[in-house]
Amino acid sequence: MLLFAFIPLALLSIASAEDDFPLEEGVLVLGDDNFQAAVDANQFMLVEFYAPWCGHCKSLAPEYAKAAQALAEEKSEVKLAKVDATIHKKWAEKFEVRG
């Protein structure tokens, strides 16, 4: 069962508040309490909705982290983020993430 989706979010906000969000290996960790704030604070963001038990998600994790770190090194405006869809169901449902 595959339970992840990528939602590109391009918004008008030009401010980056990366320091306000927890990071794991360069990836913003989002949940119910900070998802909307992250969207509002970042003009370009790619969000992975994942399940910790999903094999595809586990395989993607190191490559996703490498990509996030490479973007950060280049001072890119693009941010990579992740949401545990098994915990933060509100956002998974909003973006119609299915397993």
PDB file of N, CA and C in Angstrom:
ATOM      1  N   MET A   1       0.841  -1.168   0.000  1.00  0.00           N
ATOM      2  CA  MET A   1       0.000   0.000   0.000  1.00  0.00           C
ATOM      3  C   MET A   1       0.892   1.238   0.000  1.00  0.00           C
ATOM      4  N   LEU A   2       0.628   2.131  -0.878  1.00  0.00           N
ATOM      5  CA  LEU A   2       1.428   3.345  -1.004  1.00  0.00           C
ATOM      6  C   LEU A   2       0.658   4.499  -0.402  1.00  0.00           C
ATOM      7  N   LEU A   3       1.251   5.156   0.595  1.00  0.00           N
ATOM      8  CA  LEU A   3       0.562   6.252   1.286  1.00  0.00           C
ATOM      9  C   LEU A   3       1.459   7.471   1.328  1.00  0.00           C
ATOM     10  N   PHE A   4       1.754   8.009   0.178  1.00  0.00           N
ATOM     11  CA  PHE A   4       2.439   9.291   0.166  1.00  0.00           C
ATOM     12  C   PHE A   4       2.053  10.030  -1.099  1.00  0.00           C
ATOM     13  N   ALA A   5       2.135  11.296  -1.028  1.00  0.00           N
ATOM     14  CA  ALA A   5       1.816  12.132  -2.180  1.00  0.00           C
ATOM     15  C   ALA A   5       2.668  13.373  -2.089  1.00  0.00           C
ATOM     16  N   PHE A   6       2.917  13.948  -3.219  1.00  0.00           N
ATOM     17  CA  PHE A   6       3.668  15.188  -3.254  1.00  0.00           C
ATOM     18  C   PHE A   6       2.736  16.285  -3.708  1.00  0.00           C
ATOM     19  N   ILE A   7       2.716  17.347  -2.962  1.00  0.00           N
ATOM     20  CA  ILE A   7       1.862  18.478  -3.279  1.00  0.00           C
ATOM     21  C   ILE A   7       2.762  19.703  -3.443  1.00  0.00           C
ATOM     22  N   PRO A   8       2.988  20.155  -4.677  1.00  0.00           N
ATOM     23  CA  PRO A   8       3.766  21.386  -4.827  1.00  0.00           C
ATOM     24  C   PRO A   8       2.909  22.580  -4.435  1.00  0.00           C
ATOM     25  N   LEU A   9       3.480  23.425  -3.650  1.00  0.00           N
ATOM     26  CA  LEU A   9       2.736  24.587  -3.179  1.00  0.00           C
ATOM     27  C   LEU A   9       3.509  25.849  -3.545  1.00  0.00           C
ATOM     28  N   ALA A  10       2.969  26.625  -4.433  1.00  0.00           N
ATOM     29  CA  ALA A  10       3.592  27.891  -4.807  1.00  0.00           C
ATOM     30  C   ALA A  10       2.663  29.002  -4.347  1.00  0.00           C
ATOM     31  N   LEU A  11       3.134  29.795  -3.456  1.00  0.00           N
ATOM     32  CA  LEU A  11       2.325  30.875  -2.899  1.00  0.00           C
ATOM     33  C   LEU A  11       3.009  32.211  -3.095  1.00  0.00           C
ATOM     34  N   LEU A  12       2.281  33.258  -2.829  1.00  0.00           N
ATOM     35  CA  LEU A  12       2.815  34.598  -3.038  1.00  0.00           C
ATOM     36  C   LEU A  12       3.785  35.039  -1.960  1.00  0.00           C
ATOM     37  N   SER A  13       3.786  34.389  -0.830  1.00  0.00           N
ATOM     38  CA  SER A  13       4.663  34.788   0.266  1.00  0.00           C
ATOM     39  C   SER A  13       6.122  34.664  -0.143  1.00  0.00           C
ATOM     40  N   ILE A  14       6.919  35.676   0.159  1.00  0.00           N
ATOM     41  CA  ILE A  14       8.332  35.602  -0.191  1.00  0.00           C
ATOM     42  C   ILE A  14       9.228  35.464   1.026  1.00  0.00           C
ATOM     43  N   ALA A  15       8.663  35.543   2.190  1.00  0.00           N
ATOM     44  CA  ALA A  15       9.469  35.406   3.403  1.00  0.00           C
ATOM     45  C   ALA A  15       9.718  33.941   3.690  1.00  0.00           C
ATOM     46  N   SER A  16      10.894  33.624   4.202  1.00  0.00           N
ATOM     47  CA  SER A  16      11.204  32.265   4.603  1.00  0.00           C
ATOM     48  C   SER A  16      11.431  32.239   6.104  1.00  0.00           C
ATOM     49  N   ALA A  17      10.680  31.411   6.772  1.00  0.00           N
ATOM     50  CA  ALA A  17      10.801  31.299   8.223  1.00  0.00           C
ATOM     51  C   ALA A  17      11.268  29.903   8.577  1.00  0.00           C
ATOM     52  N   GLU A  18      12.239  29.406   7.817  1.00  0.00           N
ATOM     53  CA  GLU A  18      12.728  28.046   7.993  1.00  0.00           C
ATOM     54  C   GLU A  18      13.147  27.763   9.428  1.00  0.00           C
ATOM     55  N   ASP A  19      13.685  28.762  10.114  1.00  0.00           N
ATOM     56  CA  ASP A  19      14.156  28.573  11.476  1.00  0.00           C
ATOM     57  C   ASP A  19      13.012  28.289  12.451  1.00  0.00           C
ATOM     58  N   ASP A  20      11.800  28.593  12.049  1.00  0.00           N
ATOM     59  CA  ASP A  20      10.649  28.393  12.916  1.00  0.00           C
ATOM     60  C   ASP A  20      10.072  26.985  12.856  1.00  0.00           C
ATOM     61  N   PHE A  21      10.612  26.136  11.987  1.00  0.00           N
ATOM     62  CA  PHE A  21      10.077  24.797  11.781  1.00  0.00           C
ATOM     63  C   PHE A  21      11.149  23.752  12.074  1.00  0.00           C
ATOM     64  N   PRO A  22      10.753  22.655  12.731  1.00  0.00           N
ATOM     65  CA  PRO A  22      11.742  21.614  13.016  1.00  0.00           C
ATOM     66  C   PRO A  22      12.257  20.986  11.720  1.00  0.00           C
ATOM     67  N   LEU A  23      13.527  20.631  11.740  1.00  0.00           N
ATOM     68  CA  LEU A  23      14.171  19.998  10.585  1.00  0.00           C
ATOM     69  C   LEU A  23      14.659  18.612  10.961  1.00  0.00           C
ATOM     70  N   GLU A  24      14.541  17.684  10.032  1.00  0.00           N
ATOM     71  CA  GLU A  24      15.182  16.374  10.130  1.00  0.00           C
ATOM     72  C   GLU A  24      15.959  16.175   8.843  1.00  0.00           C
ATOM     73  N   GLU A  25      17.269  16.178   8.949  1.00  0.00           N
ATOM     74  CA  GLU A  25      18.144  16.003   7.787  1.00  0.00           C
ATOM     75  C   GLU A  25      17.815  16.994   6.671  1.00  0.00           C
ATOM     76  N   GLY A  26      17.504  18.216   7.059  1.00  0.00           N
ATOM     77  CA  GLY A  26      17.232  19.267   6.092  1.00  0.00           C
ATOM     78  C   GLY A  26      15.791  19.343   5.614  1.00  0.00           C
ATOM     79  N   VAL A  27      14.958  18.398   6.042  1.00  0.00           N
ATOM     80  CA  VAL A  27      13.551  18.360   5.628  1.00  0.00           C
ATOM     81  C   VAL A  27      12.697  18.990   6.724  1.00  0.00           C
ATOM     82  N   LEU A  28      11.835  19.933   6.346  1.00  0.00           N
ATOM     83  CA  LEU A  28      10.916  20.536   7.310  1.00  0.00           C
ATOM     84  C   LEU A  28       9.928  19.479   7.785  1.00  0.00           C
ATOM     85  N   VAL A  29       9.726  19.390   9.087  1.00  0.00           N
ATOM     86  CA  VAL A  29       8.784  18.429   9.662  1.00  0.00           C
ATOM     87  C   VAL A  29       7.511  19.189  10.021  1.00  0.00           C
ATOM     88  N   LEU A  30       6.437  18.845   9.332  1.00  0.00           N
ATOM     89  CA  LEU A  30       5.191  19.581   9.501  1.00  0.00           C
ATOM     90  C   LEU A  30       4.108  18.704  10.115  1.00  0.00           C
ATOM     91  N   GLY A  31       3.197  19.380  10.802  1.00  0.00           N
ATOM     92  CA  GLY A  31       2.067  18.698  11.420  1.00  0.00           C
ATOM     93  C   GLY A  31       0.897  19.649  11.518  1.00  0.00           C
ATOM     94  N   ASP A  32      -0.085  19.260  12.303  1.00  0.00           N
ATOM     95  CA  ASP A  32      -1.294  20.065  12.446  1.00  0.00           C
ATOM     96  C   ASP A  32      -0.998  21.482  12.932  1.00  0.00           C
ATOM     97  N   ASP A  33      -0.014  21.604  13.802  1.00  0.00           N
ATOM     98  CA  ASP A  33       0.259  22.895  14.434  1.00  0.00           C
ATOM     99  C   ASP A  33       1.084  23.860  13.590  1.00  0.00           C
ATOM    100  N   ASN A  34       1.776  23.361  12.547  1.00  0.00           N
ATOM    101  CA  ASN A  34       2.656  24.266  11.807  1.00  0.00           C
ATOM    102  C   ASN A  34       2.539  24.175  10.285  1.00  0.00           C
ATOM    103  N   PHE A  35       1.673  23.316   9.779  1.00  0.00           N
ATOM    104  CA  PHE A  35       1.571  23.127   8.330  1.00  0.00           C
ATOM    105  C   PHE A  35       1.226  24.429   7.616  1.00  0.00           C
ATOM    106  N   GLN A  36       0.138  25.060   8.024  1.00  0.00           N
ATOM    107  CA  GLN A  36      -0.295  26.279   7.333  1.00  0.00           C
ATOM    108  C   GLN A  36       0.737  27.390   7.457  1.00  0.00           C
ATOM    109  N   ALA A  37       1.374  27.496   8.605  1.00  0.00           N
ATOM    110  CA  ALA A  37       2.412  28.520   8.783  1.00  0.00           C
ATOM    111  C   ALA A  37       3.578  28.288   7.829  1.00  0.00           C
ATOM    112  N   ALA A  38       3.941  27.028   7.621  1.00  0.00           N
ATOM    113  CA  ALA A  38       5.035  26.707   6.696  1.00  0.00           C
ATOM    114  C   ALA A  38       4.650  27.052   5.262  1.00  0.00           C
ATOM    115  N   VAL A  39       3.423  26.749   4.898  1.00  0.00           N
ATOM    116  CA  VAL A  39       2.931  27.090   3.560  1.00  0.00           C
ATOM    117  C   VAL A  39       2.948  28.602   3.372  1.00  0.00           C
ATOM    118  N   ASP A  40       2.500  29.315   4.375  1.00  0.00           N
ATOM    119  CA  ASP A  40       2.464  30.779   4.295  1.00  0.00           C
ATOM    120  C   ASP A  40       3.861  31.386   4.246  1.00  0.00           C
ATOM    121  N   ALA A  41       4.834  30.734   4.867  1.00  0.00           N
ATOM    122  CA  ALA A  41       6.178  31.296   4.995  1.00  0.00           C
ATOM    123  C   ALA A  41       7.107  30.962   3.834  1.00  0.00           C
ATOM    124  N   ASN A  42       6.726  30.001   3.006  1.00  0.00           N
ATOM    125  CA  ASN A  42       7.620  29.550   1.940  1.00  0.00           C
ATOM    126  C   ASN A  42       6.942  29.649   0.588  1.00  0.00           C
ATOM    127  N   GLN A  43       7.608  30.339  -0.332  1.00  0.00           N
ATOM    128  CA  GLN A  43       7.024  30.542  -1.650  1.00  0.00           C
ATOM    129  C   GLN A  43       6.916  29.229  -2.422  1.00  0.00           C
ATOM    130  N   PHE A  44       7.931  28.371  -2.291  1.00  0.00           N
ATOM    131  CA  PHE A  44       7.951  27.098  -3.013  1.00  0.00           C
ATOM    132  C   PHE A  44       8.247  25.977  -2.032  1.00  0.00           C
ATOM    133  N   MET A  45       7.346  24.995  -1.975  1.00  0.00           N
ATOM    134  CA  MET A  45       7.544  23.900  -1.029  1.00  0.00           C
ATOM    135  C   MET A  45       6.954  22.628  -1.626  1.00  0.00           C
ATOM    136  N   LEU A  46       7.711  21.549  -1.539  1.00  0.00           N
ATOM    137  CA  LEU A  46       7.255  20.234  -1.954  1.00  0.00           C
ATOM    138  C   LEU A  46       7.030  19.428  -0.685  1.00  0.00           C
ATOM    139  N   VAL A  47       5.817  18.895  -0.522  1.00  0.00           N
ATOM    140  CA  VAL A  47       5.462  18.196   0.714  1.00  0.00           C
ATOM    141  C   VAL A  47       5.255  16.718   0.423  1.00  0.00           C
ATOM    142  N   GLU A  48       5.922  15.885   1.210  1.00  0.00           N
ATOM    143  CA  GLU A  48       5.713  14.441   1.155  1.00  0.00           C
ATOM    144  C   GLU A  48       4.780  14.057   2.298  1.00  0.00           C
ATOM    145  N   PHE A  49       3.708  13.390   1.960  1.00  0.00           N
ATOM    146  CA  PHE A  49       2.822  12.808   2.965  1.00  0.00           C
ATOM    147  C   PHE A  49       3.217  11.341   3.037  1.00  0.00           C
ATOM    148  N   TYR A  50       3.648  10.885   4.215  1.00  0.00           N
ATOM    149  CA  TYR A  50       4.196   9.533   4.318  1.00  0.00           C
ATOM    150  C   TYR A  50       3.574   8.771   5.475  1.00  0.00           C
ATOM    151  N   ALA A  51       3.780   7.469   5.425  1.00  0.00           N
ATOM    152  CA  ALA A  51       3.438   6.581   6.537  1.00  0.00           C
ATOM    153  C   ALA A  51       4.737   5.926   6.977  1.00  0.00           C
ATOM    154  N   PRO A  52       5.054   5.935   8.261  1.00  0.00           N
ATOM    155  CA  PRO A  52       6.328   5.392   8.742  1.00  0.00           C
ATOM    156  C   PRO A  52       6.539   3.916   8.392  1.00  0.00           C
ATOM    157  N   TRP A  53       5.465   3.169   8.220  1.00  0.00           N
ATOM    158  CA  TRP A  53       5.568   1.744   7.930  1.00  0.00           C
ATOM    159  C   TRP A  53       5.672   1.448   6.438  1.00  0.00           C
ATOM    160  N   CYS A  54       5.481   2.433   5.588  1.00  0.00           N
ATOM    161  CA  CYS A  54       5.445   2.244   4.134  1.00  0.00           C
ATOM    162  C   CYS A  54       6.844   2.017   3.565  1.00  0.00           C
ATOM    163  N   GLY A  55       7.037   0.907   2.873  1.00  0.00           N
ATOM    164  CA  GLY A  55       8.337   0.594   2.281  1.00  0.00           C
ATOM    165  C   GLY A  55       8.799   1.619   1.262  1.00  0.00           C
ATOM    166  N   HIS A  56       7.875   2.113   0.430  1.00  0.00           N
ATOM    167  CA  HIS A  56       8.238   3.130  -0.561  1.00  0.00           C
ATOM    168  C   HIS A  56       8.687   4.418   0.123  1.00  0.00           C
ATOM    169  N   CYS A  57       7.981   4.776   1.188  1.00  0.00           N
ATOM    170  CA  CYS A  57       8.336   5.981   1.940  1.00  0.00           C
ATOM    171  C   CYS A  57       9.709   5.840   2.590  1.00  0.00           C
ATOM    172  N   LYS A  58       9.977   4.662   3.132  1.00  0.00           N
ATOM    173  CA  LYS A  58      11.279   4.402   3.758  1.00  0.00           C
ATOM    174  C   LYS A  58      12.401   4.476   2.730  1.00  0.00           C
ATOM    175  N   SER A  59      12.138   3.974   1.527  1.00  0.00           N
ATOM    176  CA  SER A  59      13.147   4.029   0.466  1.00  0.00           C
ATOM    177  C   SER A  59      13.395   5.454  -0.007  1.00  0.00           C
ATOM    178  N   LEU A  60      12.346   6.237  -0.026  1.00  0.00           N
ATOM    179  CA  LEU A  60      12.471   7.622  -0.479  1.00  0.00           C
ATOM    180  C   LEU A  60      13.211   8.505   0.526  1.00  0.00           C
ATOM    181  N   ALA A  61      13.061   8.223   1.797  1.00  0.00           N
ATOM    182  CA  ALA A  61      13.559   9.118   2.856  1.00  0.00           C
ATOM    183  C   ALA A  61      15.006   9.581   2.678  1.00  0.00           C
ATOM    184  N   PRO A  62      15.981   8.690   2.450  1.00  0.00           N
ATOM    185  CA  PRO A  62      17.365   9.189   2.334  1.00  0.00           C
ATOM    186  C   PRO A  62      17.581  10.058   1.098  1.00  0.00           C
ATOM    187  N   GLU A  63      16.910   9.734   0.010  1.00  0.00           N
ATOM    188  CA  GLU A  63      17.060  10.535  -1.207  1.00  0.00           C
ATOM    189  C   GLU A  63      16.384  11.896  -1.055  1.00  0.00           C
ATOM    190  N   TYR A  64      15.264  11.899  -0.387  1.00  0.00           N
ATOM    191  CA  TYR A  64      14.538  13.146  -0.121  1.00  0.00           C
ATOM    192  C   TYR A  64      15.387  14.055   0.765  1.00  0.00           C
ATOM    193  N   ALA A  65      16.030  13.469   1.763  1.00  0.00           N
ATOM    194  CA  ALA A  65      16.912  14.238   2.658  1.00  0.00           C
ATOM    195  C   ALA A  65      18.105  14.799   1.890  1.00  0.00           C
ATOM    196  N   LYS A  66      18.691  13.994   1.003  1.00  0.00           N
ATOM    197  CA  LYS A  66      19.817  14.480   0.189  1.00  0.00           C
ATOM    198  C   LYS A  66      19.378  15.660  -0.675  1.00  0.00           C
ATOM    199  N   ALA A  67      18.203  15.540  -1.260  1.00  0.00           N
ATOM    200  CA  ALA A  67      17.696  16.628  -2.103  1.00  0.00           C
ATOM    201  C   ALA A  67      17.458  17.892  -1.276  1.00  0.00           C
ATOM    202  N   ALA A  68      16.894  17.740  -0.087  1.00  0.00           N
ATOM    203  CA  ALA A  68      16.652  18.898   0.788  1.00  0.00           C
ATOM    204  C   ALA A  68      17.958  19.576   1.169  1.00  0.00           C
ATOM    205  N   GLN A  69      18.964  18.767   1.485  1.00  0.00           N
ATOM    206  CA  GLN A  69      20.265  19.326   1.862  1.00  0.00           C
ATOM    207  C   GLN A  69      20.927  20.017   0.681  1.00  0.00           C
ATOM    208  N   ALA A  70      20.809  19.439  -0.506  1.00  0.00           N
ATOM    209  CA  ALA A  70      21.390  20.064  -1.705  1.00  0.00           C
ATOM    210  C   ALA A  70      20.704  21.400  -1.995  1.00  0.00           C
ATOM    211  N   LEU A  71      19.392  21.448  -1.860  1.00  0.00           N
ATOM    212  CA  LEU A  71      18.668  22.712  -2.069  1.00  0.00           C
ATOM    213  C   LEU A  71      19.098  23.760  -1.055  1.00  0.00           C
ATOM    214  N   ALA A  72      19.282  23.342   0.186  1.00  0.00           N
ATOM    215  CA  ALA A  72      19.708  24.280   1.230  1.00  0.00           C
ATOM    216  C   ALA A  72      21.117  24.806   0.948  1.00  0.00           C
ATOM    217  N   GLU A  73      22.012  23.928   0.509  1.00  0.00           N
ATOM    218  CA  GLU A  73      23.384  24.350   0.191  1.00  0.00           C
ATOM    219  C   GLU A  73      23.405  25.374  -0.936  1.00  0.00           C
ATOM    220  N   GLU A  74      22.481  25.229  -1.873  1.00  0.00           N
ATOM    221  CA  GLU A  74      22.389  26.161  -3.003  1.00  0.00           C
ATOM    222  C   GLU A  74      21.597  27.419  -2.656  1.00  0.00           C
ATOM    223  N   LYS A  75      21.133  27.493  -1.407  1.00  0.00           N
ATOM    224  CA  LYS A  75      20.317  28.614  -0.941  1.00  0.00           C
ATOM    225  C   LYS A  75      19.062  28.782  -1.803  1.00  0.00           C
ATOM    226  N   SER A  76      18.512  27.648  -2.207  1.00  0.00           N
ATOM    227  CA  SER A  76      17.304  27.641  -3.031  1.00  0.00           C
ATOM    228  C   SER A  76      16.101  28.102  -2.222  1.00  0.00           C
ATOM    229  N   GLU A  77      15.146  28.712  -2.911  1.00  0.00           N
ATOM    230  CA  GLU A  77      13.885  29.088  -2.271  1.00  0.00           C
ATOM    231  C   GLU A  77      12.964  27.876  -2.123  1.00  0.00           C
ATOM    232  N   VAL A  78      13.283  26.789  -2.794  1.00  0.00           N
ATOM    233  CA  VAL A  78      12.474  25.570  -2.728  1.00  0.00           C
ATOM    234  C   VAL A  78      12.806  24.827  -1.434  1.00  0.00           C
ATOM    235  N   LYS A  79      11.777  24.503  -0.687  1.00  0.00           N
ATOM    236  CA  LYS A  79      11.930  23.748   0.566  1.00  0.00           C
ATOM    237  C   LYS A  79      11.246  22.401   0.412  1.00  0.00           C
ATOM    238  N   LEU A  80      11.831  21.387   1.014  1.00  0.00           N
ATOM    239  CA  LEU A  80      11.206  20.071   1.064  1.00  0.00           C
ATOM    240  C   LEU A  80      10.679  19.854   2.469  1.00  0.00           C
ATOM    241  N   ALA A  81       9.477  19.328   2.537  1.00  0.00           N
ATOM    242  CA  ALA A  81       8.821  19.114   3.825  1.00  0.00           C
ATOM    243  C   ALA A  81       8.186  17.739   3.834  1.00  0.00           C
ATOM    244  N   LYS A  82       7.846  17.274   5.057  1.00  0.00           N
ATOM    245  CA  LYS A  82       7.164  15.990   5.167  1.00  0.00           C
ATOM    246  C   LYS A  82       6.119  16.059   6.269  1.00  0.00           C
ATOM    247  N   VAL A  83       5.082  15.253   6.078  1.00  0.00           N
ATOM    248  CA  VAL A  83       3.973  15.165   7.027  1.00  0.00           C
ATOM    249  C   VAL A  83       3.687  13.684   7.250  1.00  0.00           C
ATOM    250  N   ASP A  84       3.687  13.251   8.486  1.00  0.00           N
ATOM    251  CA  ASP A  84       3.293  11.884   8.802  1.00  0.00           C
ATOM    252  C   ASP A  84       1.777  11.807   8.671  1.00  0.00           C
ATOM    253  N   ALA A  85       1.323  11.194   7.580  1.00  0.00           N
ATOM    254  CA  ALA A  85      -0.115  11.156   7.277  1.00  0.00           C
ATOM    255  C   ALA A  85      -0.884  10.227   8.208  1.00  0.00           C
ATOM    256  N   THR A  86      -0.181   9.385   8.962  1.00  0.00           N
ATOM    257  CA  THR A  86      -0.872   8.508   9.909  1.00  0.00           C
ATOM    258  C   THR A  86      -1.231   9.250  11.188  1.00  0.00           C
ATOM    259  N   ILE A  87      -0.536  10.351  11.437  1.00  0.00           N
ATOM    260  CA  ILE A  87      -0.795  11.164  12.635  1.00  0.00           C
ATOM    261  C   ILE A  87      -1.593  12.418  12.281  1.00  0.00           C
ATOM    262  N   HIS A  88      -1.175  13.087  11.234  1.00  0.00           N
ATOM    263  CA  HIS A  88      -1.764  14.370  10.848  1.00  0.00           C
ATOM    264  C   HIS A  88      -2.767  14.148   9.713  1.00  0.00           C
ATOM    265  N   LYS A  89      -3.828  13.467  10.040  1.00  0.00           N
ATOM    266  CA  LYS A  89      -4.826  13.046   9.058  1.00  0.00           C
ATOM    267  C   LYS A  89      -5.582  14.215   8.445  1.00  0.00           C
ATOM    268  N   LYS A  90      -5.680  15.299   9.183  1.00  0.00           N
ATOM    269  CA  LYS A  90      -6.396  16.485   8.680  1.00  0.00           C
ATOM    270  C   LYS A  90      -5.817  16.930   7.338  1.00  0.00           C
ATOM    271  N   TRP A  91      -4.494  17.008   7.266  1.00  0.00           N
ATOM    272  CA  TRP A  91      -3.847  17.497   6.054  1.00  0.00           C
ATOM    273  C   TRP A  91      -3.853  16.443   4.964  1.00  0.00           C
ATOM    274  N   ALA A  92      -3.688  15.185   5.326  1.00  0.00           N
ATOM    275  CA  ALA A  92      -3.750  14.115   4.340  1.00  0.00           C
ATOM    276  C   ALA A  92      -5.135  14.080   3.692  1.00  0.00           C
ATOM    277  N   GLU A  93      -6.166  14.241   4.477  1.00  0.00           N
ATOM    278  CA  GLU A  93      -7.537  14.251   3.955  1.00  0.00           C
ATOM    279  C   GLU A  93      -7.773  15.476   3.067  1.00  0.00           C
ATOM    280  N   LYS A  94      -7.268  16.618   3.504  1.00  0.00           N
ATOM    281  CA  LYS A  94      -7.455  17.844   2.722  1.00  0.00           C
ATOM    282  C   LYS A  94      -6.891  17.705   1.310  1.00  0.00           C
ATOM    283  N   PHE A  95      -5.728  17.039   1.200  1.00  0.00           N
ATOM    284  CA  PHE A  95      -5.085  16.885  -0.100  1.00  0.00           C
ATOM    285  C   PHE A  95      -5.389  15.526  -0.738  1.00  0.00           C
ATOM    286  N   GLU A  96      -6.388  14.839  -0.185  1.00  0.00           N
ATOM    287  CA  GLU A  96      -6.873  13.578  -0.727  1.00  0.00           C
ATOM    288  C   GLU A  96      -5.782  12.526  -0.885  1.00  0.00           C
ATOM    289  N   VAL A  97      -4.919  12.431   0.104  1.00  0.00           N
ATOM    290  CA  VAL A  97      -3.873  11.401   0.113  1.00  0.00           C
ATOM    291  C   VAL A  97      -4.542  10.080   0.430  1.00  0.00           C
ATOM    292  N   ARG A  98      -4.290   9.091  -0.396  1.00  0.00           N
ATOM    293  CA  ARG A  98      -4.882   7.761  -0.221  1.00  0.00           C
ATOM    294  C   ARG A  98      -3.775   6.709  -0.136  1.00  0.00           C
ATOM    295  N   GLY A  99      -4.073   5.617   0.546  1.00  0.00           N
ATOM    296  CA  GLY A  99      -3.118   4.516   0.666  1.00  0.00           C
ATOM    297  C   GLY A  99      -3.520   3.332  -0.151  1.00  0.00           C
TER     298      GLY A  99
END
